[in-house]
Amino acid sequence: MKAFLSNQKMSFLLRSICFLFLISSFLNKFVSSTQHLCHSDQRDALLEFKSEFLIESYAPSWVNKSDCCSWDGITCAATSGKVIGLDLSDGLLYGPLKSSSSLFRLRDLRDLNLARNNFNDSQFPAEFDKLMRLERLNLSGSSLSGQIPINLLQLTKLVSLDLSSYDSLSIDESFLHLLAQNLRNLRELDMSYVNISSEIPHEFSNLRSLRLLDLTNCNLSGEFPSSVLLIPSLESIRLSYNSNMRGNLPVFRENNSLVELTVMFTAFSGKIPFSLGNLSHLSILDLSRNNFVGEIPSSIGNLGIILLLI
Ligand SMILES: *[C@@H]1O[C@H](CO)[C@@H](O)[C@H](O)[C@H]1NC(C)=O
Ligand SMILES: *[C@@H]1O[C@H](CO)[C@@H](O)[C@H](O)[C@H]1NC(C)=O
Ligand SMILES: *[C@@H]1O[C@H](CO)[C@@H](O)[C@H](O)[C@H]1NC(C)=O
Ligand SMILES: *[C@@H]1O[C@H](CO)[C@@H](O)[C@H](O)[C@H]1NC(C)=O
Ligand SMILES: *[C@@H]1O[C@H](CO)[C@@H](O)[C@H](O)[C@H]1NC(C)=O
Ligand SMILES: *[C@@H]1O[C@H](CO)[C@@H](O)[C@H](O)[C@H]1NC(C)=O
Ligand SMILES: *[C@@H]1O[C@H](CO)[C@@H](O)[C@H](O)[C@H]1NC(C)=O
């Protein structure tokens, strides 16, 4: 800086710098508070939801009058401050999930993970259909029971649905047809251990974004549509422990994405196709305890399979 700046000019400069500094710190504060302050109705819904259960360790950060966007397990939209994500997975909630739960007031949720909580075998509430913006729903192992309500299938934005349960969930016959019609954006579907007790409809091959399909131990019957095995995006398919389900392996094309194919303890039969050699990404293959005939094709030798049980 030039040495001959007058004192006046100097102090003007200093004052301007101070002023700018104040303005910018004020703006900073203002912007960050409007970005993150959660809406009071959503904060109240969360606090009420918490009070519906016996909770051990989530409580500390969940206090009224603090910004709920900063609480454990909460994600808010950056600009609107609306609660769009709730992740309370892993065993902290104990008690029934009622249809009157304030959870169903959180209408902006896109991502909801309540996996591995203990909802004490309460009935699967029908009110999930209120959460129309949901893209990911995870209720894995959360001790819900009874029939999964069909109106869950109105959540057409779902890309990931995990209903795997070790409890007593079941569905009725129309459920899977409607699922294949409505949930066209699904990339992950895990219904392992759900009592399905029917066959997989052909419409399942219309789920053109599917990457993961887990139907382990669902008491499936009938013939598994082999077109499902040819969905180009499919990476993992698990069909084991469905001893009443018949099926055949199709001719696999090149450009198939399959990484994992497990079909243990089913009634699949026929030849193991030579085209298995086209599954260049395959690393887990389990075809054990089936009715396959003939030889293991030599084309399998080209694959880098890490687990092969036949
Ligand atoms: C949180 O605090 C506000 C303002 O004091 C109050 O109106 C509201 O009822 C409280 N919510 C809960 C769930 O206690
Ligand atoms: C869970 O269910 C059992 C049996 O119905 C009941 O005795 C118990 O009080 C329930 N627990 C809670 C926290 O609701
Ligand atoms: C559901 O949540 C559990 C526990 O966090 C996790 O292990 C599982 O991978 C999740 N499922 C999906 C489909 O992301
Ligand atoms: C599964 O569902 C079928 C058909 O609804 C029923 O007959 C069967 O008893 C159920 N299995 C169990 C273990 O609840
Ligand atoms: C399996 O499904 C059949 C109907 O297809 C039903 O009769 C049977 O009870 C089911 N078994 C179990 C263990 O749910
Ligand atoms: C495999 O994919 C590549 C590029 O995506 C494409 O050029 C090729 O034609 C495909 N091959 C087959 C057999 O579909
Ligand atoms: C791969 O699939 C094509 C048909 O798309 C087939 O002609 C070819 O024989 C298959 N390759 C192997 C190794 O099976």
JSON list of C-alpha atoms in Angstrom, two decimals, residues 54-222:
[
{"chain": "A", "resi": 54, "resn": "LEU", "atom": "CA", "xyz": [-39.31, -46.69, 24.72]},
{"chain": "A", "resi": 55, "resn": "ILE", "atom": "CA", "xyz": [-35.98, -45.43, 23.44]},
{"chain": "A", "resi": 56, "resn": "GLU", "atom": "CA", "xyz": [-32.62, -46.02, 24.98]},
{"chain": "A", "resi": 57, "resn": "SER", "atom": "CA", "xyz": [-30.01, -43.89, 23.38]},
{"chain": "A", "resi": 58, "resn": "TYR", "atom": "CA", "xyz": [-31.44, -41.55, 20.75]},
{"chain": "A", "resi": 59, "resn": "ALA", "atom": "CA", "xyz": [-32.71, -38.97, 23.19]},
{"chain": "A", "resi": 60, "resn": "PRO", "atom": "CA", "xyz": [-29.68, -36.69, 23.76]},
{"chain": "A", "resi": 61, "resn": "SER", "atom": "CA", "xyz": [-29.77, -34.65, 20.56]},
{"chain": "A", "resi": 62, "resn": "TRP", "atom": "CA", "xyz": [-33.54, -34.74, 20.23]},
{"chain": "A", "resi": 63, "resn": "VAL", "atom": "CA", "xyz": [-34.57, -31.81, 22.43]},
{"chain": "A", "resi": 64, "resn": "ASN", "atom": "CA", "xyz": [-37.35, -29.33, 21.81]},
{"chain": "A", "resi": 65, "resn": "LYS", "atom": "CA", "xyz": [-36.37, -25.77, 20.85]},
{"chain": "A", "resi": 66, "resn": "SER", "atom": "CA", "xyz": [-33.19, -26.95, 19.19]},
{"chain": "A", "resi": 67, "resn": "ASP", "atom": "CA", "xyz": [-32.95, -27.17, 15.41]},
{"chain": "A", "resi": 68, "resn": "CYS", "atom": "CA", "xyz": [-34.25, -30.63, 14.54]},
{"chain": "A", "resi": 69, "resn": "CYS", "atom": "CA", "xyz": [-32.20, -30.61, 11.36]},
{"chain": "A", "resi": 70, "resn": "SER", "atom": "CA", "xyz": [-29.16, -31.09, 13.58]},
{"chain": "A", "resi": 71, "resn": "TRP", "atom": "CA", "xyz": [-30.56, -34.11, 15.41]},
{"chain": "A", "resi": 72, "resn": "ASP", "atom": "CA", "xyz": [-29.10, -37.59, 14.95]},
{"chain": "A", "resi": 73, "resn": "GLY", "atom": "CA", "xyz": [-30.70, -39.46, 12.09]},
{"chain": "A", "resi": 74, "resn": "ILE", "atom": "CA", "xyz": [-32.39, -36.43, 10.51]},
{"chain": "A", "resi": 75, "resn": "THR", "atom": "CA", "xyz": [-31.71, -35.01, 7.08]},
{"chain": "A", "resi": 76, "resn": "CYS", "atom": "CA", "xyz": [-33.29, -31.73, 5.99]},
{"chain": "A", "resi": 77, "resn": "ALA", "atom": "CA", "xyz": [-33.54, -30.26, 2.52]},
{"chain": "A", "resi": 78, "resn": "ALA", "atom": "CA", "xyz": [-30.82, -27.59, 2.21]},
{"chain": "A", "resi": 79, "resn": "THR", "atom": "CA", "xyz": [-33.04, -24.76, 1.10]},
{"chain": "A", "resi": 80, "resn": "SER", "atom": "CA", "xyz": [-36.51, -25.48, 2.47]},
{"chain": "A", "resi": 81, "resn": "GLY", "atom": "CA", "xyz": [-35.38, -26.99, 5.81]},
{"chain": "A", "resi": 82, "resn": "LYS", "atom": "CA", "xyz": [-38.01, -29.72, 5.45]},
{"chain": "A", "resi": 83, "resn": "VAL", "atom": "CA", "xyz": [-37.25, -33.11, 6.96]},
{"chain": "A", "resi": 84, "resn": "ILE", "atom": "CA", "xyz": [-36.56, -35.40, 4.01]},
{"chain": "A", "resi": 85, "resn": "GLY", "atom": "CA", "xyz": [-34.62, -38.19, 5.68]},
{"chain": "A", "resi": 86, "resn": "LEU", "atom": "CA", "xyz": [-35.11, -40.19, 8.86]},
{"chain": "A", "resi": 87, "resn": "ASP", "atom": "CA", "xyz": [-32.72, -42.99, 9.72]},
{"chain": "A", "resi": 88, "resn": "LEU", "atom": "CA", "xyz": [-33.44, -44.66, 13.03]},
{"chain": "A", "resi": 89, "resn": "SER", "atom": "CA", "xyz": [-32.19, -48.09, 12.02]},
{"chain": "A", "resi": 90, "resn": "ASP", "atom": "CA", "xyz": [-30.73, -50.56, 14.47]},
{"chain": "A", "resi": 91, "resn": "GLY", "atom": "CA", "xyz": [-32.77, -51.42, 17.42]},
{"chain": "A", "resi": 92, "resn": "LEU", "atom": "CA", "xyz": [-33.53, -48.28, 19.39]},
{"chain": "A", "resi": 93, "resn": "LEU", "atom": "CA", "xyz": [-37.31, -48.09, 19.18]},
{"chain": "A", "resi": 94, "resn": "TYR", "atom": "CA", "xyz": [-39.47, -50.51, 21.17]},
{"chain": "A", "resi": 95, "resn": "GLY", "atom": "CA", "xyz": [-43.26, -50.54, 21.08]},
{"chain": "A", "resi": 96, "resn": "PRO", "atom": "CA", "xyz": [-46.08, -50.79, 18.54]},
{"chain": "A", "resi": 97, "resn": "LEU", "atom": "CA", "xyz": [-46.05, -48.63, 15.41]},
{"chain": "A", "resi": 98, "resn": "LYS", "atom": "CA", "xyz": [-49.62, -47.36, 15.40]},
{"chain": "A", "resi": 99, "resn": "SER", "atom": "CA", "xyz": [-51.62, -46.09, 12.45]},
{"chain": "A", "resi": 100, "resn": "SER", "atom": "CA", "xyz": [-52.06, -42.85, 14.40]},
{"chain": "A", "resi": 101, "resn": "SER", "atom": "CA", "xyz": [-48.28, -42.44, 14.68]},
{"chain": "A", "resi": 102, "resn": "SER", "atom": "CA", "xyz": [-47.03, -38.92, 14.08]},
{"chain": "A", "resi": 103, "resn": "LEU", "atom": "CA", "xyz": [-44.50, -40.48, 11.71]},
{"chain": "A", "resi": 104, "resn": "PHE", "atom": "CA", "xyz": [-47.19, -40.21, 9.05]},
{"chain": "A", "resi": 105, "resn": "ARG", "atom": "CA", "xyz": [-47.25, -36.42, 9.39]},
{"chain": "A", "resi": 106, "resn": "LEU", "atom": "CA", "xyz": [-43.74, -36.17, 7.98]},
{"chain": "A", "resi": 107, "resn": "ARG", "atom": "CA", "xyz": [-45.04, -35.83, 4.45]},
{"chain": "A", "resi": 108, "resn": "ASP", "atom": "CA", "xyz": [-41.79, -34.60, 2.93]},
{"chain": "A", "resi": 109, "resn": "LEU", "atom": "CA", "xyz": [-39.83, -37.75, 3.74]},
{"chain": "A", "resi": 110, "resn": "ARG", "atom": "CA", "xyz": [-37.95, -39.27, 0.84]},
{"chain": "A", "resi": 111, "resn": "ASP", "atom": "CA", "xyz": [-35.76, -41.64, 2.75]},
{"chain": "A", "resi": 112, "resn": "LEU", "atom": "CA", "xyz": [-37.05, -43.62, 5.73]},
{"chain": "A", "resi": 113, "resn": "ASN", "atom": "CA", "xyz": [-35.04, -46.32, 7.46]},
{"chain": "A", "resi": 114, "resn": "LEU", "atom": "CA", "xyz": [-36.60, -47.98, 10.49]},
{"chain": "A", "resi": 115, "resn": "ALA", "atom": "CA", "xyz": [-34.79, -51.28, 10.00]},
{"chain": "A", "resi": 116, "resn": "ARG", "atom": "CA", "xyz": [-34.05, -53.47, 13.02]},
{"chain": "A", "resi": 117, "resn": "ASN", "atom": "CA", "xyz": [-36.32, -51.83, 15.52]},
{"chain": "A", "resi": 118, "resn": "ASN", "atom": "CA", "xyz": [-38.78, -53.70, 17.67]},
{"chain": "A", "resi": 119, "resn": "PHE", "atom": "CA", "xyz": [-42.34, -52.73, 16.81]},
{"chain": "A", "resi": 120, "resn": "ASN", "atom": "CA", "xyz": [-43.48, -55.57, 19.02]},
{"chain": "A", "resi": 121, "resn": "ASP", "atom": "CA", "xyz": [-45.34, -57.53, 16.31]},
{"chain": "A", "resi": 122, "resn": "SER", "atom": "CA", "xyz": [-47.84, -54.75, 15.74]},
{"chain": "A", "resi": 123, "resn": "GLN", "atom": "CA", "xyz": [-49.86, -54.78, 12.50]},
{"chain": "A", "resi": 124, "resn": "PHE", "atom": "CA", "xyz": [-48.20, -53.20, 9.47]},
{"chain": "A", "resi": 125, "resn": "PRO", "atom": "CA", "xyz": [-49.90, -49.78, 9.36]},
{"chain": "A", "resi": 126, "resn": "ALA", "atom": "CA", "xyz": [-51.71, -48.79, 6.16]},
{"chain": "A", "resi": 127, "resn": "GLU", "atom": "CA", "xyz": [-50.75, -45.15, 6.60]},
{"chain": "A", "resi": 128, "resn": "PHE", "atom": "CA", "xyz": [-47.40, -45.39, 4.83]},
{"chain": "A", "resi": 129, "resn": "ASP", "atom": "CA", "xyz": [-49.28, -44.32, 1.71]},
{"chain": "A", "resi": 130, "resn": "LYS", "atom": "CA", "xyz": [-49.42, -40.81, 3.20]},
{"chain": "A", "resi": 131, "resn": "LEU", "atom": "CA", "xyz": [-45.69, -40.50, 2.63]},
{"chain": "A", "resi": 132, "resn": "MET", "atom": "CA", "xyz": [-46.11, -40.01, -1.10]},
{"chain": "A", "resi": 133, "resn": "ARG", "atom": "CA", "xyz": [-42.63, -38.63, -1.67]},
{"chain": "A", "resi": 134, "resn": "LEU", "atom": "CA", "xyz": [-40.81, -41.72, -0.35]},
{"chain": "A", "resi": 135, "resn": "GLU", "atom": "CA", "xyz": [-38.05, -43.00, -2.58]},
{"chain": "A", "resi": 136, "resn": "ARG", "atom": "CA", "xyz": [-36.45, -45.37, -0.11]},
{"chain": "A", "resi": 137, "resn": "LEU", "atom": "CA", "xyz": [-38.29, -47.36, 2.54]},
{"chain": "A", "resi": 138, "resn": "ASN", "atom": "CA", "xyz": [-36.50, -49.82, 4.78]},
{"chain": "A", "resi": 139, "resn": "LEU", "atom": "CA", "xyz": [-38.47, -51.78, 7.36]},
{"chain": "A", "resi": 140, "resn": "SER", "atom": "CA", "xyz": [-36.17, -54.78, 7.42]},
{"chain": "A", "resi": 141, "resn": "GLY", "atom": "CA", "xyz": [-36.39, -56.85, 10.58]},
{"chain": "A", "resi": 142, "resn": "SER", "atom": "CA", "xyz": [-38.52, -54.34, 12.46]},
{"chain": "A", "resi": 143, "resn": "SER", "atom": "CA", "xyz": [-41.00, -56.83, 13.98]},
{"chain": "A", "resi": 144, "resn": "LEU", "atom": "CA", "xyz": [-44.09, -55.73, 12.14]},
{"chain": "A", "resi": 145, "resn": "SER", "atom": "CA", "xyz": [-46.64, -58.44, 11.48]},
{"chain": "A", "resi": 146, "resn": "GLY", "atom": "CA", "xyz": [-49.74, -59.26, 9.48]},
{"chain": "A", "resi": 147, "resn": "GLN", "atom": "CA", "xyz": [-50.51, -58.44, 5.89]},
{"chain": "A", "resi": 148, "resn": "ILE", "atom": "CA", "xyz": [-48.53, -55.78, 4.10]},
{"chain": "A", "resi": 149, "resn": "PRO", "atom": "CA", "xyz": [-51.26, -53.33, 3.05]},
{"chain": "A", "resi": 150, "resn": "ILE", "atom": "CA", "xyz": [-51.79, -53.05, -0.69]},
{"chain": "A", "resi": 151, "resn": "ASN", "atom": "CA", "xyz": [-51.89, -49.25, -0.55]},
{"chain": "A", "resi": 152, "resn": "LEU", "atom": "CA", "xyz": [-48.16, -49.27, 0.12]},
{"chain": "A", "resi": 153, "resn": "LEU", "atom": "CA", "xyz": [-47.98, -49.74, -3.64]},
{"chain": "A", "resi": 154, "resn": "GLN", "atom": "CA", "xyz": [-49.23, -46.21, -4.20]},
{"chain": "A", "resi": 155, "resn": "LEU", "atom": "CA", "xyz": [-45.74, -45.00, -3.37]},
{"chain": "A", "resi": 156, "resn": "THR", "atom": "CA", "xyz": [-44.77, -44.90, -7.01]},
{"chain": "A", "resi": 157, "resn": "LYS", "atom": "CA", "xyz": [-41.57, -42.95, -6.43]},
{"chain": "A", "resi": 158, "resn": "LEU", "atom": "CA", "xyz": [-39.96, -45.84, -4.56]},
{"chain": "A", "resi": 159, "resn": "VAL", "atom": "CA", "xyz": [-36.57, -46.89, -5.88]},
{"chain": "A", "resi": 160, "resn": "SER", "atom": "CA", "xyz": [-35.70, -49.05, -2.90]},
{"chain": "A", "resi": 161, "resn": "LEU", "atom": "CA", "xyz": [-38.03, -51.18, -0.82]},
{"chain": "A", "resi": 162, "resn": "ASP", "atom": "CA", "xyz": [-36.79, -53.47, 1.92]},
{"chain": "A", "resi": 163, "resn": "LEU", "atom": "CA", "xyz": [-39.50, -55.45, 3.71]},
{"chain": "A", "resi": 164, "resn": "SER", "atom": "CA", "xyz": [-37.33, -58.41, 4.61]},
{"chain": "A", "resi": 165, "resn": "SER", "atom": "CA", "xyz": [-38.54, -59.80, 7.86]},
{"chain": "A", "resi": 166, "resn": "TYR", "atom": "CA", "xyz": [-37.95, -62.67, 10.18]},
{"chain": "A", "resi": 167, "resn": "ASP", "atom": "CA", "xyz": [-41.41, -62.26, 11.58]},
{"chain": "A", "resi": 168, "resn": "SER", "atom": "CA", "xyz": [-44.81, -62.99, 10.20]},
{"chain": "A", "resi": 169, "resn": "LEU", "atom": "CA", "xyz": [-45.42, -60.63, 7.30]},
{"chain": "A", "resi": 170, "resn": "SER", "atom": "CA", "xyz": [-47.46, -61.85, 4.39]},
{"chain": "A", "resi": 171, "resn": "ILE", "atom": "CA", "xyz": [-49.09, -60.47, 1.24]},
{"chain": "A", "resi": 172, "resn": "ASP", "atom": "CA", "xyz": [-52.18, -61.37, -0.70]},
{"chain": "A", "resi": 173, "resn": "GLU", "atom": "CA", "xyz": [-52.23, -62.65, -4.26]},
{"chain": "A", "resi": 174, "resn": "SER", "atom": "CA", "xyz": [-52.83, -59.29, -5.96]},
{"chain": "A", "resi": 175, "resn": "PHE", "atom": "CA", "xyz": [-49.87, -57.63, -4.24]},
{"chain": "A", "resi": 176, "resn": "LEU", "atom": "CA", "xyz": [-47.10, -58.73, -6.61]},
{"chain": "A", "resi": 177, "resn": "HIS", "atom": "CA", "xyz": [-49.12, -57.95, -9.76]},
{"chain": "A", "resi": 178, "resn": "LEU", "atom": "CA", "xyz": [-49.78, -54.45, -8.53]},
{"chain": "A", "resi": 179, "resn": "LEU", "atom": "CA", "xyz": [-46.20, -54.05, -7.39]},
{"chain": "A", "resi": 180, "resn": "ALA", "atom": "CA", "xyz": [-44.92, -54.83, -10.88]},
{"chain": "A", "resi": 181, "resn": "GLN", "atom": "CA", "xyz": [-47.41, -52.36, -12.35]},
{"chain": "A", "resi": 182, "resn": "ASN", "atom": "CA", "xyz": [-46.89, -49.48, -9.95]},
{"chain": "A", "resi": 183, "resn": "LEU", "atom": "CA", "xyz": [-43.33, -49.52, -8.71]},
{"chain": "A", "resi": 184, "resn": "ARG", "atom": "CA", "xyz": [-41.62, -49.17, -12.08]},
{"chain": "A", "resi": 185, "resn": "ASN", "atom": "CA", "xyz": [-38.71, -47.19, -10.63]},
{"chain": "A", "resi": 186, "resn": "LEU", "atom": "CA", "xyz": [-37.61, -49.94, -8.27]},
{"chain": "A", "resi": 187, "resn": "ARG", "atom": "CA", "xyz": [-33.92, -50.70, -8.21]},
{"chain": "A", "resi": 188, "resn": "GLU", "atom": "CA", "xyz": [-33.89, -52.75, -5.03]},
{"chain": "A", "resi": 189, "resn": "LEU", "atom": "CA", "xyz": [-36.59, -55.07, -3.80]},
{"chain": "A", "resi": 190, "resn": "ASP", "atom": "CA", "xyz": [-35.95, -57.21, -0.75]},
{"chain": "A", "resi": 191, "resn": "MET", "atom": "CA", "xyz": [-38.88, -59.30, 0.46]},
{"chain": "A", "resi": 192, "resn": "SER", "atom": "CA", "xyz": [-36.86, -62.18, 1.85]},
{"chain": "A", "resi": 193, "resn": "TYR", "atom": "CA", "xyz": [-38.65, -64.21, 4.53]},
{"chain": "A", "resi": 194, "resn": "VAL", "atom": "CA", "xyz": [-42.01, -62.59, 3.73]},
{"chain": "A", "resi": 195, "resn": "ASN", "atom": "CA", "xyz": [-44.70, -65.28, 3.41]},
{"chain": "A", "resi": 196, "resn": "ILE", "atom": "CA", "xyz": [-45.63, -64.86, -0.25]},
{"chain": "A", "resi": 197, "resn": "SER", "atom": "CA", "xyz": [-46.95, -68.41, -0.84]},
{"chain": "A", "resi": 198, "resn": "SER", "atom": "CA", "xyz": [-47.77, -67.83, -4.51]},
{"chain": "A", "resi": 199, "resn": "GLU", "atom": "CA", "xyz": [-45.96, -67.56, -7.83]},
{"chain": "A", "resi": 200, "resn": "ILE", "atom": "CA", "xyz": [-43.96, -64.66, -9.20]},
{"chain": "A", "resi": 201, "resn": "PRO", "atom": "CA", "xyz": [-45.97, -63.04, -12.00]},
{"chain": "A", "resi": 202, "resn": "HIS", "atom": "CA", "xyz": [-44.49, -62.51, -15.48]},
{"chain": "A", "resi": 203, "resn": "GLU", "atom": "CA", "xyz": [-45.00, -58.76, -15.09]},
{"chain": "A", "resi": 204, "resn": "PHE", "atom": "CA", "xyz": [-41.95, -58.75, -12.87]},
{"chain": "A", "resi": 205, "resn": "SER", "atom": "CA", "xyz": [-39.81, -58.63, -15.99]},
{"chain": "A", "resi": 206, "resn": "ASN", "atom": "CA", "xyz": [-41.23, -55.12, -16.57]},
{"chain": "A", "resi": 207, "resn": "LEU", "atom": "CA", "xyz": [-39.20, -53.83, -13.64]},
{"chain": "A", "resi": 208, "resn": "ARG", "atom": "CA", "xyz": [-36.52, -52.58, -15.99]},
{"chain": "A", "resi": 209, "resn": "SER", "atom": "CA", "xyz": [-34.43, -50.75, -13.40]},
{"chain": "A", "resi": 210, "resn": "LEU", "atom": "CA", "xyz": [-34.14, -53.64, -10.99]},
{"chain": "A", "resi": 211, "resn": "ARG", "atom": "CA", "xyz": [-30.65, -54.32, -9.65]},
{"chain": "A", "resi": 212, "resn": "LEU", "atom": "CA", "xyz": [-31.40, -56.36, -6.53]},
{"chain": "A", "resi": 213, "resn": "LEU", "atom": "CA", "xyz": [-34.17, -58.90, -6.14]},
{"chain": "A", "resi": 214, "resn": "ASP", "atom": "CA", "xyz": [-34.14, -60.90, -2.92]},
{"chain": "A", "resi": 215, "resn": "LEU", "atom": "CA", "xyz": [-36.92, -63.45, -2.53]},
{"chain": "A", "resi": 216, "resn": "THR", "atom": "CA", "xyz": [-35.10, -65.88, -0.26]},
{"chain": "A", "resi": 217, "resn": "ASN", "atom": "CA", "xyz": [-37.40, -68.13, 1.75]},
{"chain": "A", "resi": 218, "resn": "CYS", "atom": "CA", "xyz": [-40.79, -66.76, 0.62]},
{"chain": "A", "resi": 219, "resn": "ASN", "atom": "CA", "xyz": [-42.55, -70.13, 0.07]},
{"chain": "A", "resi": 220, "resn": "LEU", "atom": "CA", "xyz": [-42.81, -69.29, -3.64]},
{"chain": "A", "resi": 221, "resn": "SER", "atom": "CA", "xyz": [-44.55, -71.78, -5.91]},
{"chain": "A", "resi": 222, "resn": "GLY", "atom": "CA", "xyz": [-45.24, -72.26, -9.61]}
]
